[in-house]
CSV table of C-alpha atoms in Angstrom, one decimal:
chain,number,residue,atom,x,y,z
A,1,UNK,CA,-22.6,112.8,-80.2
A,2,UNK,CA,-22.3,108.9,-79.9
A,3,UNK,CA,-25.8,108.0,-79.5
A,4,UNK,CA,-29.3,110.6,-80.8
A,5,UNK,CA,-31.2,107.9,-79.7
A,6,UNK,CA,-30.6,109.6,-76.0
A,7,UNK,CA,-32.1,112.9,-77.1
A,8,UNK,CA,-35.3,110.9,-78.1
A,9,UNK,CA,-35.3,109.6,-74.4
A,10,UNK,CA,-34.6,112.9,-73.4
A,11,UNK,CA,-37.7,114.0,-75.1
A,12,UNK,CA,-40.1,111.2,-74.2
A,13,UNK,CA,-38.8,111.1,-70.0
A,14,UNK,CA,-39.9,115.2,-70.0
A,15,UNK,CA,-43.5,114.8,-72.3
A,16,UNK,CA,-44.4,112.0,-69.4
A,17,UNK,CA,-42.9,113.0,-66.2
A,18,UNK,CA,-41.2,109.8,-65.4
A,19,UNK,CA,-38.6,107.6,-66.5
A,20,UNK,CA,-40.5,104.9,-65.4
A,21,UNK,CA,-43.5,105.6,-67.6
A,22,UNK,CA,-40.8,106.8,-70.8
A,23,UNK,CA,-39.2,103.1,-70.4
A,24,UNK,CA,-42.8,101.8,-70.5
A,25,UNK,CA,-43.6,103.3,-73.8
A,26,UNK,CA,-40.8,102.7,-75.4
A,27,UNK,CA,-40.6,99.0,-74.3
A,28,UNK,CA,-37.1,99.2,-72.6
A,29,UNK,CA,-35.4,98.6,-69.5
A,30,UNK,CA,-35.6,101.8,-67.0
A,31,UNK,CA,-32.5,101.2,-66.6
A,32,UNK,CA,-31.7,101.7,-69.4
A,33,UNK,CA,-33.4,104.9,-69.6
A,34,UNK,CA,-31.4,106.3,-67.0
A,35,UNK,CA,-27.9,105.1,-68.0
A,36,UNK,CA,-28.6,106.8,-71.5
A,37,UNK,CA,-29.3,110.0,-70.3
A,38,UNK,CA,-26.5,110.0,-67.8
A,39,UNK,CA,-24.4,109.5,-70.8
A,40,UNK,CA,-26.3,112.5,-72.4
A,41,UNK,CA,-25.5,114.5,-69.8
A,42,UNK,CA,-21.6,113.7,-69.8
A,43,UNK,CA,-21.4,114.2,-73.4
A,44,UNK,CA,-22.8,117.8,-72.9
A,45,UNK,CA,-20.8,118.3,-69.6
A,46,UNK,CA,-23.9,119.2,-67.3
A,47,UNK,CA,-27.1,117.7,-65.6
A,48,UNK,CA,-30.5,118.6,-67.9
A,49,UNK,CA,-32.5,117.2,-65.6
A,50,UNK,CA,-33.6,117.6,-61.6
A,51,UNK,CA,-34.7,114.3,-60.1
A,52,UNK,CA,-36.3,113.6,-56.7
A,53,UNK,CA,-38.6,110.9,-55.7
A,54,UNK,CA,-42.0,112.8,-56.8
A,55,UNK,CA,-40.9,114.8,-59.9
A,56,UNK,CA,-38.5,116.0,-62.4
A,57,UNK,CA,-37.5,119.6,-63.6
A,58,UNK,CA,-35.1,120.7,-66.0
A,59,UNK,CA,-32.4,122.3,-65.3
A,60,UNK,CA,-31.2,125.5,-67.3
A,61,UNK,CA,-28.6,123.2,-69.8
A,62,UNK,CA,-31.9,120.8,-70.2
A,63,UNK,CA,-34.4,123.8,-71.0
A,64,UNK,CA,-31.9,124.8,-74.0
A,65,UNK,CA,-31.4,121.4,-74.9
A,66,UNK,CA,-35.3,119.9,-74.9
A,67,UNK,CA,-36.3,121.7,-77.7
A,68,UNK,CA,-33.2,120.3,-79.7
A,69,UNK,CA,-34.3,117.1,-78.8
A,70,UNK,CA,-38.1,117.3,-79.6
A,71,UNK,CA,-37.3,118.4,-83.3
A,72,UNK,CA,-35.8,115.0,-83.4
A,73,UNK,CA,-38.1,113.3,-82.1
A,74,UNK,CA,-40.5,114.9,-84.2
A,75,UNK,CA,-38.9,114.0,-87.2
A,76,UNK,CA,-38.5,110.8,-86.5
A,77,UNK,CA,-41.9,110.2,-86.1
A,78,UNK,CA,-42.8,111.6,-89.0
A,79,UNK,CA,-40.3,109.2,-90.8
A,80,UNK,CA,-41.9,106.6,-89.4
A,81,UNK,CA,-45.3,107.1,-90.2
A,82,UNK,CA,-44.3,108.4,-93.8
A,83,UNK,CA,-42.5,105.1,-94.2
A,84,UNK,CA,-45.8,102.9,-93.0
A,85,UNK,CA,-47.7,104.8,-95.2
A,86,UNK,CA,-45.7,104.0,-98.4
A,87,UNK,CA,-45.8,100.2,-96.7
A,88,UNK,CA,-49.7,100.2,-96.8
A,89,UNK,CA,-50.8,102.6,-99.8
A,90,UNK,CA,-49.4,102.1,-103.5
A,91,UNK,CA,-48.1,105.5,-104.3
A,92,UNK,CA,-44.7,106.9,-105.3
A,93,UNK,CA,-43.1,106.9,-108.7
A,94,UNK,CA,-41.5,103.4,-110.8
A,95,UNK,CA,-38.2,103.9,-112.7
A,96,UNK,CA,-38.7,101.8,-115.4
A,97,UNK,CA,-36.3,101.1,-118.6
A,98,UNK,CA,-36.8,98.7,-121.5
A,99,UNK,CA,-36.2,98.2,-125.0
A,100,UNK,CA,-37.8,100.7,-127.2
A,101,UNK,CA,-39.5,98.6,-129.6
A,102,UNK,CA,-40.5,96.2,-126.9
A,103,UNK,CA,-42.2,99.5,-125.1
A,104,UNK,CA,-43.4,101.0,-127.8
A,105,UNK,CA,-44.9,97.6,-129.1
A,106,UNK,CA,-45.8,95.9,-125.8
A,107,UNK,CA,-45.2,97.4,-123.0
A,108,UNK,CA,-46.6,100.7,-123.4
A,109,UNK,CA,-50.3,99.1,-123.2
A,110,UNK,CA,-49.7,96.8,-120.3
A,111,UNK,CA,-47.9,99.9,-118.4
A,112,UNK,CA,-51.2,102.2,-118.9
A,113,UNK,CA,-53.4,99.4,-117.6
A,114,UNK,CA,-51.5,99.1,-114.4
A,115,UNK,CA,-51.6,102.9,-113.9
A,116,UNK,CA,-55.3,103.0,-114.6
A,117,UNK,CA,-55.3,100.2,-111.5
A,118,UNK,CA,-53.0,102.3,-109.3
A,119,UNK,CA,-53.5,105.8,-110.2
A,120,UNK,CA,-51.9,107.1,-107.3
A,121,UNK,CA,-48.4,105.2,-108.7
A,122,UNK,CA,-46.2,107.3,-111.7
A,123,UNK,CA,-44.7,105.8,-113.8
A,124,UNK,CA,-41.2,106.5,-115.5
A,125,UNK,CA,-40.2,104.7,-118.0
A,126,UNK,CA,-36.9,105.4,-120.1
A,127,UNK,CA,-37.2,103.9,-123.3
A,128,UNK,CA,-33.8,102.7,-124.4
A,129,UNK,CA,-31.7,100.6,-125.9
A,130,UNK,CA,-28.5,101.4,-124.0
A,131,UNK,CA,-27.6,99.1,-120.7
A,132,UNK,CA,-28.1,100.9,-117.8
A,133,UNK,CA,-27.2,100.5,-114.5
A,134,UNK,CA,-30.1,100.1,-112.1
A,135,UNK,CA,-28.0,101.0,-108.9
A,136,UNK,CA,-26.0,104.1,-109.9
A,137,UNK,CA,-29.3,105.4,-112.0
A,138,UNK,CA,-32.0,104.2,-109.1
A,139,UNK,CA,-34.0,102.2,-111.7
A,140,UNK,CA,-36.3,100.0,-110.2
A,141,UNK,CA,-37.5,97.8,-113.2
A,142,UNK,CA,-35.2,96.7,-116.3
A,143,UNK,CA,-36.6,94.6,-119.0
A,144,UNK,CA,-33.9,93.1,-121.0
A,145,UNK,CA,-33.0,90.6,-123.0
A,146,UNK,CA,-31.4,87.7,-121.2
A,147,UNK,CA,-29.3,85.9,-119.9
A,148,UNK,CA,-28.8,87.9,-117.0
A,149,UNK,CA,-24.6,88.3,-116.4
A,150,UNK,CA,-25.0,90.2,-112.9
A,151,UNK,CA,-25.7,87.6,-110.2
A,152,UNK,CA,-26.2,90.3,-107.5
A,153,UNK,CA,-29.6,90.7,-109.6
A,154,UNK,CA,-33.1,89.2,-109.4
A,155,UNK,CA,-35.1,88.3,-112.7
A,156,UNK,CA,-38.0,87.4,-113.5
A,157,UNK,CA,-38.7,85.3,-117.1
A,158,UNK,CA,-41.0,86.6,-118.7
A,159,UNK,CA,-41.2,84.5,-122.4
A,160,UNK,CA,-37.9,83.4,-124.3
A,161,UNK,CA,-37.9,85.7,-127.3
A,162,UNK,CA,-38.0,84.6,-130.9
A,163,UNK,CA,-36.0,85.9,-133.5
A,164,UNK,CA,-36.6,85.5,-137.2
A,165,UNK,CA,-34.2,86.5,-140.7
A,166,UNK,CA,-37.5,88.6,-142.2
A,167,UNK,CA,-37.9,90.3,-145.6
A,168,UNK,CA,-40.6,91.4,-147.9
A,169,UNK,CA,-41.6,89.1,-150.4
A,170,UNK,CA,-41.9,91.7,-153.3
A,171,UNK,CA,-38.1,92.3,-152.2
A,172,UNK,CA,-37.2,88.5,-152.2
A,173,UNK,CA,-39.3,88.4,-155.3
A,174,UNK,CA,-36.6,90.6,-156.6
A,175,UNK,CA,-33.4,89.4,-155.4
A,176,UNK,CA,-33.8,85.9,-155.6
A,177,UNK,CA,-34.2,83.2,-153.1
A,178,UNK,CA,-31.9,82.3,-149.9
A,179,UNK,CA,-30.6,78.3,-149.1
A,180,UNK,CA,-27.9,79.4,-147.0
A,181,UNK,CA,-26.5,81.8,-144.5
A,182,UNK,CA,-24.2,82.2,-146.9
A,183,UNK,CA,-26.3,83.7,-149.5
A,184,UNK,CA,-26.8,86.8,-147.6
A,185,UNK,CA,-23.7,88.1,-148.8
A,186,UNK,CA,-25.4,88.3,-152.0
A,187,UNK,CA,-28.0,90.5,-150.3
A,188,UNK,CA,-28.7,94.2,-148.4
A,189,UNK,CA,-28.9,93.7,-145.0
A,190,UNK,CA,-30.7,95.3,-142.3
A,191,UNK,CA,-28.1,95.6,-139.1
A,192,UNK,CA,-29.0,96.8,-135.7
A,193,UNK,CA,-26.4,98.2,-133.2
A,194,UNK,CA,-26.5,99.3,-129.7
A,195,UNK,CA,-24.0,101.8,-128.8
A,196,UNK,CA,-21.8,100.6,-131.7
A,197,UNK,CA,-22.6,97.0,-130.7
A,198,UNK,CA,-23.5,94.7,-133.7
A,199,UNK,CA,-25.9,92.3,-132.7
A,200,UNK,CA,-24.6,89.2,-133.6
A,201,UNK,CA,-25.9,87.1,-137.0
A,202,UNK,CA,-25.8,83.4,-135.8
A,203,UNK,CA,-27.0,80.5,-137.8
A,204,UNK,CA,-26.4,77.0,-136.8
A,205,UNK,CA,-27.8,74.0,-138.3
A,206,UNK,CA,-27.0,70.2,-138.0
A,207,UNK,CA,-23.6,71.1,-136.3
A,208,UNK,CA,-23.3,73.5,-138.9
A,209,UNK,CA,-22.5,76.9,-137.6
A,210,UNK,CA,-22.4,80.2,-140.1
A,211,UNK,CA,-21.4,83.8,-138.5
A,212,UNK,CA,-22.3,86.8,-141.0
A,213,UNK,CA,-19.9,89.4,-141.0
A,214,UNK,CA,-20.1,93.0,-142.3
A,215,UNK,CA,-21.7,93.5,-145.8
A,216,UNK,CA,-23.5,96.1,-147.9
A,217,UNK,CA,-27.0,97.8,-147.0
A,218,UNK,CA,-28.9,99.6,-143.6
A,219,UNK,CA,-27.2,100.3,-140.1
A,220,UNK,CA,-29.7,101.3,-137.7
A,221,UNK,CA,-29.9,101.2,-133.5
A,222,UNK,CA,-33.5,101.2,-133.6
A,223,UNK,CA,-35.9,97.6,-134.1
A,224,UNK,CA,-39.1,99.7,-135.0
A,225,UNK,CA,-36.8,101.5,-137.4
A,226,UNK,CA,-35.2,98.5,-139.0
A,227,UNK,CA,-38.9,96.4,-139.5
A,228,UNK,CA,-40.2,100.0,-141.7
A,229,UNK,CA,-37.0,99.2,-143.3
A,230,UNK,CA,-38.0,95.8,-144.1
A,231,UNK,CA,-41.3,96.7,-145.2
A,232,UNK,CA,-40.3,99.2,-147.5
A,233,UNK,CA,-38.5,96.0,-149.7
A,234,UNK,CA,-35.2,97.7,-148.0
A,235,UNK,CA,-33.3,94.2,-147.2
A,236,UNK,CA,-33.6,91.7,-145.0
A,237,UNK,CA,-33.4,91.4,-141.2
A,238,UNK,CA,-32.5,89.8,-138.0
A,239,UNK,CA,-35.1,91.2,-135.5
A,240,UNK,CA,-37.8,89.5,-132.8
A,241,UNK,CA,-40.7,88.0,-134.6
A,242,UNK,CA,-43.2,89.7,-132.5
A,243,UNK,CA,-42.8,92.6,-134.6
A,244,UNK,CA,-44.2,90.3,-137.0
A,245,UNK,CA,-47.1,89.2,-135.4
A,246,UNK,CA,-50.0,90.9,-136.6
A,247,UNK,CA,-51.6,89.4,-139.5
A,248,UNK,CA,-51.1,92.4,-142.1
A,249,UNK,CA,-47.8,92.7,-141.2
A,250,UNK,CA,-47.3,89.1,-141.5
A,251,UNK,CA,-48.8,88.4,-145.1
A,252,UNK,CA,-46.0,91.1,-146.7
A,253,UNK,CA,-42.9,89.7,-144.9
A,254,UNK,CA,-41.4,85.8,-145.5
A,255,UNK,CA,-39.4,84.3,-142.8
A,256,UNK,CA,-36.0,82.6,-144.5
A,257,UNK,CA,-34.1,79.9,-142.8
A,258,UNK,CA,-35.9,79.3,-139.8
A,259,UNK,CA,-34.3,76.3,-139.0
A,260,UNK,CA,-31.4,78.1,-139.1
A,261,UNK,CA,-32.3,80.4,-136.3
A,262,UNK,CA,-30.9,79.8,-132.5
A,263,UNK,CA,-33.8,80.0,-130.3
A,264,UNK,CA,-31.7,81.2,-126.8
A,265,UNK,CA,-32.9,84.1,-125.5
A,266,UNK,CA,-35.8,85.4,-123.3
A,267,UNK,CA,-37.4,88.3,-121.9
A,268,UNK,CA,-36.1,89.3,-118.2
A,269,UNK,CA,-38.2,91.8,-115.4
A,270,UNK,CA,-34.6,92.5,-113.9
A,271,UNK,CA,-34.9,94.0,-110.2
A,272,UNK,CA,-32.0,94.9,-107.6
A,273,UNK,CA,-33.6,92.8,-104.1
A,274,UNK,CA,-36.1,91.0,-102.8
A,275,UNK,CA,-36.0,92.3,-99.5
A,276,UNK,CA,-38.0,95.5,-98.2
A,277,UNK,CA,-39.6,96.1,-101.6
A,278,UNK,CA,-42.1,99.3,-101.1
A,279,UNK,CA,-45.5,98.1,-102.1
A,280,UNK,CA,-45.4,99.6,-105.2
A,281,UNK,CA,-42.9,97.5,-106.3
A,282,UNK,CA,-44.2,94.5,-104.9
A,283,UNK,CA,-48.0,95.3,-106.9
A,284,UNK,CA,-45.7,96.0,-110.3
A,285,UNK,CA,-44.3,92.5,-110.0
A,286,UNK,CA,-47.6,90.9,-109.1
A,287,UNK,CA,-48.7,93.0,-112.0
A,288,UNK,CA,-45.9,91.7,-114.2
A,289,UNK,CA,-46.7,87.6,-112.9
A,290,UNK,CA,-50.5,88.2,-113.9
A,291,UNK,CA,-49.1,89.4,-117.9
A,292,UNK,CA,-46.7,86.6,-118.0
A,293,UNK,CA,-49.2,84.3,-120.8
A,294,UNK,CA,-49.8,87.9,-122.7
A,295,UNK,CA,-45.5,88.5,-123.0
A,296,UNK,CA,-45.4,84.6,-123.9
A,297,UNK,CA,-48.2,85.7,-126.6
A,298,UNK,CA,-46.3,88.7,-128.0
A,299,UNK,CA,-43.0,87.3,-128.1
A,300,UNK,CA,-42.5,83.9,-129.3
């Protein structure tokens, strides 16, 4: 069948009696009525309806096909109010993925207040490190780590990210003191991986630039993991320095090289459109907007 939309005329011309008062309704031509379910009728190879100038009947083709065409119609209004409904109430479920020491560490909290203002919203959130792919996985929300290498995408910034070289002072107190990148060779270090991925160690200084290669010490694909490694006098690490923020935490650990340390990255909301966002995705964002001072807090 070339075009359902004529069973839907079908459906409405019957429930009022006229074509005239069906094109009405629907806010088309009644001509256009007409020609559509002429077509109808030539598709199906027989009249469904019996017209004179005071009424209409069906015939026995139209009797078996009405109810066909009422189910339709029925469904599709039940689509449409569904689909309002989602437009004017918050409710459905969020597919969210981040980082899992950024949602364990900041996210988490911010993600239980919104709930708490939408209750009737769920939230999903897969914490990982792995890249995933919002289309083929229907994530709505990715926070990553920019910058952002798919331009079909939409991000948000939320705060660049600051990254430290971190160790404990008992275990510096140890070892002995760094001057250069090229000490660490002399040292245990802390490496993180994703998927087999090393993150890169990058130190540039006055044109100088210093890339640290494999050595001896901890491999580990998780940040949380890696700080309890560097709090237990393990090594030393390259990891965000908002895992360092809290004062306790802070008055074990010494930061080495800091001028040393490239500054380039920030915090992304990554999303797939901008266009016919459900309402619940339109409040996370605002959501999201509102936080932006508390991620620039937490992160640099």
């Amino acid at each position: 069948m070339k075009e359902i939309s004529s069973l839907l005329l079908l459906a409405k011309v019957v429930e009022l009696g006229s074509f005239a008062q069906a094109a009405r309704e629907l806010n088309v031509p009644t001509t256009t009525v007409s020609r559509k379910i002429q077509q109808l009728e030539s598709e199906l190879g027989g009249k469904l309806l019996n017209r004179s100038t005071r009424a209409l009947s069906l015939t026995e083709l139209g009797l078996q096909v009405l109810p066909k065409a009422q189910l339709i119609a029925d469904t599709v209004f039940e689509l449409y109010s569904e689909a309002e409904e989602f437009s004017s109430q918050p409710k459905g479920t969020l597919v969210i993925t981040a980082p899992h020491a950024f949602s364990q560490d900041i996210l988490a909290p911010m993600l239980a207040e919104f709930q708490r203002r939408y209750p009737s919203i769920t939230i999903n959130l897969s914490s990982s490190n792995r890249f995933q792919d919002l289309t083929k996985q229907n994530i709505d929300f990715a926070f990553r780590l920019g910058p952002l290498h798919d331009s079909s995408m939409i991000a948000l910034t939320l705060s660049p990210v600051r990254y430290v070289l971190v160790a404990s002072r008992e275990y510096l107190k140890r070892k002995g003191a760094i001057n250069h990148p090229n000490d660490l060779y002399q040292h245990q270090l802390l490496r993180n991986h994703v998927d087999g991925y090393f993150l890169p160690w990058r130190f540039e200084y006055e044109g100088e630039v210093a890339d640290i290669g494999e050595t001896n010490g901890v491999i580990c694909d998780d940040f949380n993991i890696t700080q309890q490694f560097v709090l237990n006098h393990a090594g030393i690490a390259y990891l965000p320095a908002s895992l360092f923020r809290h004062q306790q935490v802070r008055d074990s650990v010494e930061f080495i090289l800091p001028e040393w340390i490239p500054q380039q990255r920030s915090m992304l909301l990554v999303y797939q459109s901008k266009q016919h966002l459900p309402l619940k995705s339109q409040l996370f964002i605002e959501f999201v907007k509102e936080k932006l001072e508390d991620f620039g807090q937490a992160l640099k």
